[in-house]
Structures are given as C-alpha cells and as structure tokens.
Amino acid sequence: MHDKTLAALSQALQSKTISSVELTQHYLQRIEQFDQTLNSYITVTADLALEQAKAADARIAAGSATPLTGIPLAHKDLFCTQGVRTSCGSKMLDNFIAPYESTVTARFIEAGAVTLGKTNLDEFAMGSSTESSFYGPTRNPWDTERVPGGSSGGSAAAVAARLCAGATGTDTGGSIRQPAGFTALTGLKPTYGRVSRWGMIAYASSLDQGGPMARTAEDCAIMMQVMAGFDAKDSTSVDEPVSNYTAELNAPLKGLRIGLPKEYFASGLDAATADAIHAAVKQFQTLGAEIKEISLPNAELAIPAYYVIAPAEASSNLSRFDGVRFGYRCENPSDLTDLYKRSRGEGFGDEVKRRIMVGAYALSAGYYDAYYLQAQKIRRLIKNDFLAAYEQVDVILCPTSPTPPFKIGEKIDDPVSLYLTDIYTITANLAGVPGIALPAGFAQGLPLGMQLLGPYFSEARLLNIAHQYQQVTDWHHRAPAGY
Ligand code: GLN
C-alpha cells in the first residue's frame, strides 16, 4: 500500500479497495518498524489516527468524502494540534499541549485526513539539517549516515520512507524545498500569505510560510487545495481566490519561458547537481519550453540579509517563552529575573540562543541602522530582481542546494557553513515568491533537487510544470532501498 502515491491511495479509498483503518494501521506498523532508526516523528498519535480513520471510512461509505478523506498525513511539530504535544523540536515546549488547532491542521481534519503524528524539526525551525532538534537528529532514508535536510527534515524523511502519504512543512528560508531536494520529494513553498500562519509557531513572521511535502506534484496539488485560502485569523493572509490546483496540472508547457539565473550556476555548485539540472533543461525543451539566461544580481547579498532579518524577528517572537505562561520553567527560581534567565537558558538550545543574541544585537539602538535597516534595503533589491526577471521569463529554474545531502555531524560545529547551504532558497522567502522543489536525479544513490520559482500566486503553474516534468521522468517514483 505504501508504494502508492497520495493520489493513488485516494482513489483506492474512494473505490473501497482499501479502508482508511487498514491503511492507517499499515503506516503505524511501518513507523514502529523503521522510525527507531530514522527518528522522523516526535509524537505518534496512534489512537487519534485510528479514531479519525474510522470516521473517514464512515464518511466514504456515506458518499461525502473529499480527496483527502482517510489519507494518513503527518504534520511538522510546529503546527499547533489541539490536545496533542506541539514541541517545536525544543525542550522549551516539550511539555506544551496545544489548546487549539492551527488553521492548516484544522483544514486537513475538516477534509477528513488522518493525523499519524508530529514530525521532527530543527529547534524552532532554525537549521538546515534537523540536527538542532531537542529530540535528536532525523536520518535520511536514502543514507542513514546523512541528514534529511531541514528544518522540515522529519516530514521529509517520513514521506520518503513511506511512513505517511504526505506531510506539512514550513519554509522560512528553504525548509520545505531543501529537505524535499535531499530526499527526492516534491515540496511547495507558496506565496507569502497564501497559506494561513495561524497556529503555526512563529520563527520569522515575515518569511514563514507553510506548504505541502509529498511524492509528486499531483499529491502536493491535492494537499495545497486544502491548505490555501484566506484566513481572517492571520492578518497577513491574502484574500485572493484559490486556483483549482489539480485541474490545472495538465496544461501544456509549449511556449513556457524558463529563466536560468547565471548567479546560481557559478562557483560552489556541485557538478552532479549542475549536470542534473542541465538534463532537466533538455527535458523542458522537449516539452516545448524556451530557455533563457537571466540575472538575479543581488543574489549574493541574500544570506547576510536573511541572517540579520530572520534572527531579528526570531528574537522578538521568542521573547514570549519566559517560563511564566507556558512551556519550560526552571526549578526553584530565587526571584523573577532568575526565573527568566534560567528558564530560557535551560529551555533553549545553542542555535536558538545564537539567533536570539544576533537578532537582539541587530535590533538594538545604534546598530539598528547599520544592520537591520540595511538588510531590509537589500530585501527590497532582491524583490526587484525577481520582478525584473519575471518581465522576461515565466519561471526560474535553479538548484535547491549547492551539494547533495551531507553527513550527520559534518557541519554541526560550523554554523556559517550550514547557513551558506541556504544560498539558493532564501531569496524566494525574502521576495515572498513561491517555489517548488522536485527531484532532478541521483548521484551515487543520493537525491539531487531542483526548484522552480514563479511570480506571486503562480502555485498552480508551478505545480503544472512540475507535474509535466514528472510525466516524462521517474525520479519521483524511486524509493530508498529497504523502504
Ligand atoms: N536554514 C534556514 C534557517 O536556519 C531556513 C530554515 C527554515 O526555512 N525554517 O533559518
């Protein structure tokens, strides 16, 4: 059963070839079998899942099912799930049972999807390898000595190892696209404001965006149909009509103009990844696309700007974790200051503390103009680069990461080398434009990812282009050995 895509499982459920209870039990059994090694789940909600599966089977029998009714999914453990621990990969929230449901997970529940559990992530989504989680690193099913990427590495590993049919992720600087690339999945980072952030624990509010991670573009389209849409509870949610993502998957690519940003193919890009993308370019040409070299001249400024803006917002967002209202509280505080200091000191891990310090510094009087304001100006230049590019081309094709997945521990003592791996993904977050990552090939058994970036609200087109590519390639059908 687990070899089927989400779309195929949906059909099997609707035609009653399988039941949701059978399917859910099957995934729960696989989690038991494989997740000791992979560590892709922080919490498995077996009882809840079986209860939801039963209800889903009844709904299918009653003829009121949606395409997601009965489909077992997993959610990144920063979406608040009512009555279920929502840890954000942090000791700070290890004891936090969310009292409400995030809009995204509520929409999946309403559609009848099953929640298998909550997936591992870098602490507060800060990282690119899932190694900064309080719950230990997640392993990549393609090579368990290697990272699955991050911060949505738990979701990526769980989908890649067939421990769920699809999963949610969030992308602040690449956390959907980079792990999708590292595990041969398809992952969509929507336009900023397309998917509600309500109940999604904030890292950097002006950059965070939730999205689907699944095996294929079609699967992502099915999930996106439920995730997208205006939400009055999120003031940054955009009131734009939602496309019919699955209906648009089959549009032809003839005449599509694809731009290759020359800055993204310069030094530092691994040769196998570059070759894979050039092969993909040929496929797109065969499908009728025209290729053009373009320039995103300010791309090299993206990392320094992002690593000022994201920590600045994080330092503000994370100030709510003070040991008073919820979350971790130190033992026997001597006074209020001691309570704050030790609760935060003991509750947060090293990477989170580093970001809080960098962010507080960049926002402090005297440094604000020199760092934060400058970074905001660069952000505008990067946005302008995209706007200029989309005058010439419809979408941009580029790698997701400079290298294939690296070894666990390889970059852990050198945070800057880890930050540099975000080079190809963070520009889209700074500009707010959507991007889809999809598998482009393999090198020595390791997945190589590519991404397509589009103009604001071009999710349907991006899914369509990825789907057309997946009709003529089979990278997305390959499974890691043993899974
Ligand atoms: N790696 C980036 C960071 O650490 C992006 C993480 C993300 O998208 N959540 O900030």
Coordinates of C-alpha atoms and ligand atoms in Angstrom, one line a residue:
M1 CA 0.0 0.0 0.0
H2 CA 2.7 2.4 1.0
D3 CA 4.3 2.3 -2.5
K4 CA 1.3 4.2 -3.8
T5 CA 1.2 8.0 -4.2
L6 CA -1.3 10.0 -2.2
A7 CA -3.4 10.4 -5.4
A8 CA -3.5 6.7 -5.9
L9 CA -4.3 6.0 -2.3
S10 CA -7.1 8.5 -2.6
Q11 CA -8.6 6.5 -5.5
A12 CA -8.2 3.2 -3.7
L13 CA -10.1 4.6 -0.7
Q14 CA -12.9 6.1 -2.8
S15 CA -13.3 2.8 -4.7
K16 CA -13.2 0.9 -1.3
T17 CA -10.3 -1.3 -2.5
I18 CA -8.8 -0.5 0.9
S19 CA -10.1 1.1 4.0
S20 CA -8.6 4.0 5.9
V21 CA -8.4 1.9 9.1
E22 CA -6.3 -0.7 7.1
L23 CA -4.1 2.0 5.6
T24 CA -3.6 3.8 8.9
Q25 CA -2.7 0.5 10.7
H26 CA -0.3 -0.2 7.9
Y27 CA 1.5 3.1 8.3
L28 CA 1.5 2.9 12.1
Q29 CA 3.2 -0.5 11.8
R30 CA 5.8 0.9 9.4
I31 CA 6.5 3.7 11.8
E32 CA 7.1 1.2 14.6
Q33 CA 9.4 -0.8 12.3
F34 CA 11.5 2.0 10.9
D35 CA 11.3 5.1 13.0
Q36 CA 13.5 3.9 15.8
T37 CA 16.3 4.4 13.3
L38 CA 15.0 7.4 11.3
N39 CA 13.6 9.5 14.2
S40 CA 11.3 11.3 11.8
Y41 CA 8.4 11.5 14.3
I42 CA 8.5 13.3 17.7
T43 CA 5.0 12.2 18.6
V44 CA 2.9 9.4 17.1
T45 CA -0.8 9.8 17.7
A46 CA -1.9 6.2 17.0
D47 CA -5.2 6.3 18.9
L48 CA -6.3 9.6 17.4
A49 CA -5.3 8.4 13.9
L50 CA -7.4 5.2 14.2
E51 CA -10.4 7.1 15.5
Q52 CA -10.1 9.6 12.6
A53 CA -9.7 6.6 10.2
K54 CA -12.9 5.0 11.4
A55 CA -14.7 8.3 10.9
A56 CA -13.2 8.6 7.5
D57 CA -14.4 5.2 6.4
A58 CA -17.9 6.1 7.6
R59 CA -17.7 9.3 5.6
I60 CA -16.6 7.5 2.4
A61 CA -19.4 5.0 2.9
A62 CA -21.8 7.9 3.2
G63 CA -20.6 9.4 0.0
S64 CA -19.4 12.7 1.4
A65 CA -15.7 12.2 1.1
T66 CA -13.1 14.7 -0.2
P67 CA -9.9 13.5 -2.0
L68 CA -8.1 13.6 1.4
T69 CA -10.7 11.7 3.4
G70 CA -8.9 8.8 5.1
I71 CA -5.4 9.8 3.9
P72 CA -2.8 9.4 6.7
L73 CA -0.6 12.5 7.0
A74 CA 2.0 13.8 9.3
H75 CA 2.4 17.4 10.5
K76 CA 5.6 19.3 11.3
D77 CA 5.7 19.7 15.0
L78 CA 5.2 23.5 14.9
F79 CA 1.6 23.4 13.8
C80 CA -0.5 23.6 17.0
T81 CA -2.7 20.5 17.3
Q82 CA -5.3 20.6 20.0
G83 CA -4.7 18.2 22.8
V84 CA -1.5 17.0 21.3
R85 CA 2.0 18.0 22.3
T86 CA 3.4 20.7 20.0
S87 CA 7.1 20.9 20.8
C88 CA 8.7 22.8 18.0
G89 CA 11.7 20.5 18.5
S90 CA 12.5 22.3 21.7
K91 CA 12.9 21.5 25.4
M92 CA 11.1 24.8 25.9
L93 CA 7.9 23.3 24.6
D94 CA 8.4 19.6 25.5
N95 CA 5.5 19.9 27.9
F96 CA 3.3 22.1 25.7
I97 CA -0.1 20.6 24.8
A98 CA -1.6 23.0 22.3
P99 CA -5.0 24.3 23.5
Y100 CA -6.2 25.0 19.9
E101 CA -5.8 23.7 16.4
S102 CA -3.8 25.6 13.7
T103 CA -5.8 26.7 10.6
V104 CA -3.8 24.4 8.4
T105 CA -4.3 21.2 10.5
A106 CA -7.9 22.2 11.2
R107 CA -8.5 22.3 7.4
F108 CA -7.0 18.8 7.0
I109 CA -9.2 17.5 9.8
E110 CA -12.2 19.0 8.2
A111 CA -11.3 17.4 4.9
G112 CA -11.2 14.0 6.7
A113 CA -7.5 13.4 6.6
V114 CA -5.9 11.3 9.3
T115 CA -3.1 12.6 11.6
L116 CA -0.4 10.0 12.2
G117 CA 1.7 12.3 14.3
K118 CA 4.0 15.2 14.6
T119 CA 7.3 15.3 12.8
N120 CA 10.8 16.2 13.9
L121 CA 12.4 19.6 13.0
D122 CA 15.3 21.8 13.8
E123 CA 14.6 23.6 17.1
F124 CA 12.0 26.4 16.3
A125 CA 12.7 25.6 12.6
M126 CA 16.2 27.1 12.8
G127 CA 18.5 25.0 10.8
S128 CA 19.1 23.1 7.6
S129 CA 19.7 19.6 8.8
T130 CA 17.2 18.7 11.7
E131 CA 20.3 18.3 13.9
S132 CA 19.3 21.1 16.2
S133 CA 16.2 19.3 17.5
F134 CA 16.0 18.6 21.2
Y135 CA 14.8 15.1 20.2
G136 CA 17.9 14.2 18.3
P137 CA 18.7 14.3 14.5
T138 CA 16.5 12.7 11.9
R139 CA 18.2 10.3 9.5
N140 CA 17.9 10.4 5.7
P141 CA 16.3 7.1 4.5
W142 CA 18.5 7.4 1.3
D143 CA 21.6 7.1 3.5
T144 CA 21.1 6.9 7.3
E145 CA 24.5 8.4 7.9
R146 CA 23.3 11.6 6.3
V147 CA 20.9 14.4 7.1
P148 CA 17.5 14.7 5.5
G149 CA 17.8 18.5 5.3
G150 CA 15.9 20.9 7.5
S151 CA 14.2 22.3 9.2
S152 CA 11.3 20.1 7.9
G153 CA 13.6 17.1 7.9
G154 CA 11.2 14.9 9.9
S155 CA 8.4 15.5 7.4
A156 CA 10.8 14.8 4.5
A157 CA 12.2 11.6 6.0
A158 CA 8.7 10.3 6.9
V159 CA 7.3 10.8 3.4
A160 CA 10.5 9.5 1.7
A161 CA 10.5 6.3 3.9
R162 CA 6.8 5.9 3.2
L163 CA 5.8 6.4 6.9
C164 CA 2.9 8.7 5.8
A165 CA 1.3 9.6 2.5
G166 CA 2.2 13.3 2.7
A167 CA 3.3 15.8 5.2
T168 CA 3.2 19.5 6.1
G169 CA 6.3 21.6 6.2
T170 CA 7.1 25.3 6.7
D171 CA 9.7 27.3 4.7
T172 CA 11.3 30.4 6.2
G173 CA 14.5 30.2 4.2
G174 CA 14.2 26.9 2.4
S175 CA 12.9 24.4 5.0
I176 CA 10.4 22.8 2.6
R177 CA 12.4 22.9 -0.6
Q178 CA 15.9 21.9 0.7
P179 CA 14.7 18.8 2.6
A180 CA 12.5 17.8 -0.4
G181 CA 15.6 18.1 -2.5
F182 CA 17.6 16.0 -0.1
T183 CA 15.0 13.1 0.0
A184 CA 13.8 13.1 -3.7
L185 CA 10.4 14.6 -2.8
T186 CA 8.2 17.3 -4.2
G187 CA 7.6 20.3 -1.9
L188 CA 5.9 23.6 -2.4
K189 CA 6.6 26.9 -0.7
P190 CA 3.6 29.0 -1.5
T191 CA 3.5 32.8 -2.0
Y192 CA 3.8 34.6 1.4
G193 CA 0.2 35.0 2.6
R194 CA -1.3 32.1 0.5
V195 CA -1.4 29.6 3.5
S196 CA -2.6 30.8 6.9
R197 CA 0.1 31.0 9.6
W198 CA -2.4 31.0 12.4
G199 CA -1.4 28.4 14.9
M200 CA 2.0 27.9 13.2
I201 CA 4.5 28.7 15.9
A202 CA 6.4 31.7 14.5
Y203 CA 10.1 31.8 13.7
A204 CA 10.4 34.8 11.4
S205 CA 6.9 36.1 10.7
S206 CA 7.6 38.0 7.5
L207 CA 9.2 34.9 5.9
D208 CA 7.4 31.9 7.3
Q209 CA 5.1 30.0 5.0
G210 CA 3.5 26.5 5.3
G211 CA 3.2 24.1 2.4
P212 CA 2.9 20.5 1.3
M213 CA 5.6 17.9 1.0
A214 CA 4.7 14.7 -0.9
R215 CA 6.0 12.3 -3.5
T216 CA 4.6 14.1 -6.6
A217 CA 3.4 17.5 -7.8
E218 CA -0.1 15.9 -8.1
D219 CA 0.0 14.9 -4.4
C220 CA 1.1 18.4 -3.5
A221 CA -1.7 19.9 -5.5
I222 CA -4.3 17.8 -3.6
M223 CA -2.9 18.9 -0.3
M224 CA -2.5 22.5 -1.4
Q225 CA -6.2 22.7 -2.3
V226 CA -7.0 22.3 1.4
M227 CA -4.1 24.4 2.8
A228 CA -4.6 27.5 0.6
G229 CA -7.0 30.2 1.2
F230 CA -7.9 33.4 3.2
D231 CA -8.0 33.2 6.9
A232 CA -9.3 36.2 8.9
K233 CA -7.3 35.0 11.9
D234 CA -4.0 35.7 10.1
S235 CA -3.6 39.4 9.3
T236 CA -1.0 38.6 6.6
S237 CA -3.3 36.1 4.9
V238 CA -4.2 37.3 1.4
D239 CA -7.8 37.4 0.2
E240 CA -7.2 36.1 -3.3
P241 CA -9.3 33.4 -5.0
V242 CA -7.7 29.9 -4.7
S243 CA -6.9 28.2 -8.0
N244 CA -8.1 24.6 -8.8
Y245 CA -4.6 23.1 -8.5
T246 CA -5.4 19.6 -9.7
A247 CA -7.5 20.8 -12.7
E248 CA -4.6 22.8 -14.0
L249 CA -1.9 20.1 -13.8
N250 CA -2.3 19.0 -17.4
A251 CA -1.8 22.3 -19.2
P252 CA 0.8 22.0 -21.9
L253 CA 4.2 23.7 -21.5
K254 CA 4.5 24.9 -25.1
G255 CA 5.9 28.4 -25.2
L256 CA 6.8 28.4 -21.4
R257 CA 9.7 30.7 -20.8
I258 CA 12.2 29.3 -18.3
G259 CA 15.0 31.5 -16.9
L260 CA 18.3 30.2 -15.6
P261 CA 19.9 32.7 -13.2
K262 CA 23.5 32.8 -14.0
E263 CA 24.5 33.6 -10.4
Y264 CA 23.0 30.3 -9.3
F265 CA 25.2 28.3 -11.6
A266 CA 28.5 30.0 -10.7
S267 CA 31.2 28.5 -8.5
G268 CA 30.2 26.5 -5.5
L269 CA 27.6 24.4 -7.2
D270 CA 28.3 20.6 -7.1
A271 CA 29.0 19.2 -10.6
A272 CA 26.5 16.4 -10.4
T273 CA 23.7 18.8 -9.4
A274 CA 24.6 21.1 -12.3
D275 CA 24.5 18.2 -14.7
A276 CA 21.1 17.0 -13.4
I277 CA 19.7 20.5 -13.9
H278 CA 21.1 20.8 -17.4
A279 CA 19.5 17.4 -18.3
A280 CA 16.2 18.7 -16.9
V281 CA 16.5 21.8 -19.1
K282 CA 16.7 19.5 -22.1
Q283 CA 13.5 17.7 -20.9
F284 CA 11.7 21.0 -20.6
Q285 CA 12.8 22.0 -24.1
T286 CA 11.4 18.7 -25.4
L287 CA 8.2 19.6 -23.7
G288 CA 8.1 22.9 -25.6
A289 CA 9.7 25.4 -23.2
E290 CA 12.1 28.1 -24.2
I291 CA 15.2 28.6 -22.1
K292 CA 16.8 32.0 -21.4
E293 CA 19.8 33.0 -19.2
I294 CA 18.7 35.7 -16.7
S295 CA 20.4 37.6 -13.9
L296 CA 19.4 38.0 -10.2
P297 CA 22.3 40.4 -9.5
N298 CA 21.7 40.8 -5.7
A299 CA 21.5 37.1 -5.0
E300 CA 24.9 37.0 -3.2
L301 CA 23.6 39.5 -0.7
A302 CA 20.7 37.2 0.3
I303 CA 22.5 35.2 3.0
P304 CA 23.8 38.2 5.0
A305 CA 20.5 40.0 4.7
Y306 CA 18.5 36.9 5.7
Y307 CA 20.7 36.1 8.7
V308 CA 20.0 39.6 10.1
I309 CA 16.3 39.7 9.4
A310 CA 15.3 36.2 10.4
P311 CA 17.2 36.3 13.8
A312 CA 15.8 39.8 14.4
E313 CA 12.2 38.6 14.0
A314 CA 13.1 35.4 15.9
S315 CA 14.5 37.3 18.9
S316 CA 11.2 39.2 19.1
N317 CA 8.9 36.2 18.6
L318 CA 10.8 34.0 21.1
S319 CA 10.6 36.6 23.8
R320 CA 7.2 35.1 24.8
F321 CA 8.9 32.0 26.1
D322 CA 9.7 33.3 29.6
G323 CA 8.8 30.4 31.8
V324 CA 5.8 32.2 33.1
R325 CA 2.8 31.5 31.0
F326 CA 3.6 28.2 29.3
G327 CA 6.5 26.0 28.4
Y328 CA 9.5 25.0 30.4
R329 CA 10.1 26.6 33.8
C330 CA 13.4 26.1 35.7
E331 CA 13.3 24.6 39.2
N332 CA 13.4 26.7 42.4
P333 CA 13.9 30.2 40.9
S334 CA 15.3 32.6 43.5
D335 CA 13.5 35.6 42.0
L336 CA 11.8 36.7 38.8
T337 CA 15.0 37.5 37.0
D338 CA 16.4 34.2 37.9
L339 CA 13.2 32.5 36.6
Y340 CA 13.5 34.3 33.2
K341 CA 17.2 33.7 32.9
R342 CA 17.3 30.0 33.8
S343 CA 14.1 29.1 32.1
R344 CA 15.4 30.5 28.8
G345 CA 18.9 29.4 29.4
E346 CA 17.9 25.8 30.1
G347 CA 14.9 25.6 27.7
F348 CA 16.6 26.8 24.5
G349 CA 19.4 25.0 22.6
D350 CA 22.6 26.6 21.3
E351 CA 21.4 27.5 17.8
V352 CA 18.3 29.2 19.1
K353 CA 20.3 31.2 21.6
R354 CA 22.8 32.2 18.9
R355 CA 19.9 33.6 16.8
I356 CA 18.3 35.4 19.7
M357 CA 21.6 37.1 20.5
V358 CA 22.3 38.0 16.9
G359 CA 18.7 39.3 16.5
A360 CA 18.7 41.3 19.7
Y361 CA 22.0 42.8 18.7
A362 CA 20.9 43.8 15.2
L363 CA 17.8 45.5 16.6
S364 CA 19.5 47.4 19.4
A365 CA 19.8 51.1 19.4
G366 CA 22.9 52.2 17.5
Y367 CA 23.1 49.0 15.5
Y368 CA 19.6 49.0 14.0
D369 CA 20.5 51.4 11.1
A370 CA 23.8 49.6 10.4
Y371 CA 22.3 46.1 10.2
Y372 CA 18.5 45.7 10.3
L373 CA 17.7 48.7 8.1
Q374 CA 20.5 47.8 5.6
A375 CA 19.2 44.2 5.4
Q376 CA 15.7 45.5 4.7
K377 CA 17.0 47.6 1.8
I378 CA 18.7 44.5 0.4
R379 CA 15.5 42.6 0.8
R380 CA 13.8 45.2 -1.5
L381 CA 16.6 44.9 -4.1
I382 CA 16.2 41.1 -4.1
K383 CA 12.4 41.5 -4.7
N384 CA 13.1 44.0 -7.5
D385 CA 15.5 41.4 -9.1
F386 CA 12.6 38.9 -9.2
L387 CA 10.1 41.4 -10.6
A388 CA 12.6 42.3 -13.3
A389 CA 13.2 38.6 -14.1
Y390 CA 9.5 37.9 -14.4
E391 CA 9.3 40.6 -17.1
Q392 CA 11.4 38.3 -19.2
V393 CA 10.5 34.8 -18.2
D394 CA 7.6 32.9 -16.7
V395 CA 9.5 30.9 -14.2
I396 CA 13.1 30.4 -12.9
L397 CA 14.8 27.1 -12.7
C398 CA 17.7 26.5 -10.3
P399 CA 19.2 24.1 -7.8
T400 CA 17.8 23.7 -4.3
S401 CA 21.2 23.2 -2.6
P402 CA 24.8 23.5 -3.6
T403 CA 25.5 19.9 -2.7
P404 CA 23.7 16.5 -2.1
P405 CA 22.8 15.6 1.5
F406 CA 25.8 15.9 3.8
K407 CA 26.8 13.6 6.7
I408 CA 25.3 14.0 10.2
G409 CA 27.8 16.0 12.3
E410 CA 29.7 17.3 9.3
K411 CA 28.6 20.9 9.7
I412 CA 27.5 21.0 13.3
D413 CA 30.5 22.9 14.7
D414 CA 30.5 25.5 11.9
P415 CA 27.1 27.3 11.8
V416 CA 28.2 29.7 9.0
S417 CA 29.0 26.7 6.6
L418 CA 25.5 25.5 7.4
Y419 CA 24.0 29.0 6.7
L420 CA 25.8 29.0 3.3
T421 CA 23.9 25.9 2.2
D422 CA 20.7 28.1 2.1
I423 CA 22.1 30.2 -0.8
Y424 CA 19.6 29.1 -3.4
T425 CA 16.4 29.0 -1.3
I426 CA 16.3 32.1 0.8
T427 CA 15.9 34.7 -2.0
A428 CA 12.3 33.4 -2.6
N429 CA 11.4 34.0 1.1
L430 CA 12.9 37.5 1.1
A431 CA 10.9 38.3 -2.0
G432 CA 7.8 36.4 -0.9
V433 CA 7.5 34.5 -4.2
P434 CA 6.5 30.8 -4.5
G435 CA 8.8 27.9 -5.3
I436 CA 8.5 24.2 -5.9
A437 CA 11.3 21.7 -5.3
L438 CA 11.3 18.4 -7.1
P439 CA 13.8 15.6 -7.7
A440 CA 16.1 16.0 -10.7
G441 CA 18.2 12.9 -10.4
F442 CA 20.7 11.0 -8.2
A443 CA 24.4 10.9 -7.7
Q444 CA 25.9 7.9 -6.0
G445 CA 22.5 7.0 -4.7
L446 CA 21.9 10.4 -3.2
P447 CA 19.0 12.6 -4.4
L448 CA 19.6 15.8 -6.3
G449 CA 17.0 18.5 -6.1
M450 CA 15.9 21.4 -8.3
Q451 CA 13.4 24.2 -7.9
L452 CA 11.2 26.3 -10.0
L453 CA 10.4 29.8 -8.7
G454 CA 7.4 31.8 -10.1
P455 CA 5.7 35.1 -9.7
Y456 CA 3.3 35.8 -6.8
F457 CA 0.4 33.4 -6.7
S458 CA 1.7 31.2 -9.5
E459 CA 1.4 28.0 -7.5
A460 CA -1.0 26.4 -10.0
R461 CA 1.5 27.0 -12.8
L462 CA 4.5 25.7 -10.7
L463 CA 2.6 22.5 -9.9
N464 CA 1.6 22.1 -13.5
I465 CA 5.2 22.5 -14.7
A466 CA 6.5 20.0 -12.1
H467 CA 3.7 17.6 -13.0
Q468 CA 4.5 17.7 -16.7
Y469 CA 8.2 17.0 -15.9
Q470 CA 7.1 14.1 -13.7
Q471 CA 5.1 12.6 -16.6
V472 CA 8.3 12.1 -18.6
T473 CA 10.8 11.3 -15.8
D474 CA 10.7 8.7 -13.0
W475 CA 13.0 10.1 -10.2
H476 CA 9.9 10.8 -8.0
H477 CA 8.9 7.1 -8.2
R478 CA 12.2 5.8 -6.8
A479 CA 12.2 4.6 -3.2
P480 CA 15.1 4.4 -0.9
A481 CA 16.4 0.8 -0.6
G482 CA 14.6 -1.2 2.1
Y483 CA 11.6 1.1 2.3
Ligands
GLN1 N1 18.1 27.2 7.2 C1 17.3 28.4 7.4 C2 17.5 28.8 8.8 O1 18.1 28.2 9.5 C3 15.9 28.2 7.0 C4 15.1 27.5 7.9 C5 13.6 27.5 7.6 O2 13.3 27.7 6.4 N2 12.8 27.3 8.6 O3 17.0 29.9 9.2

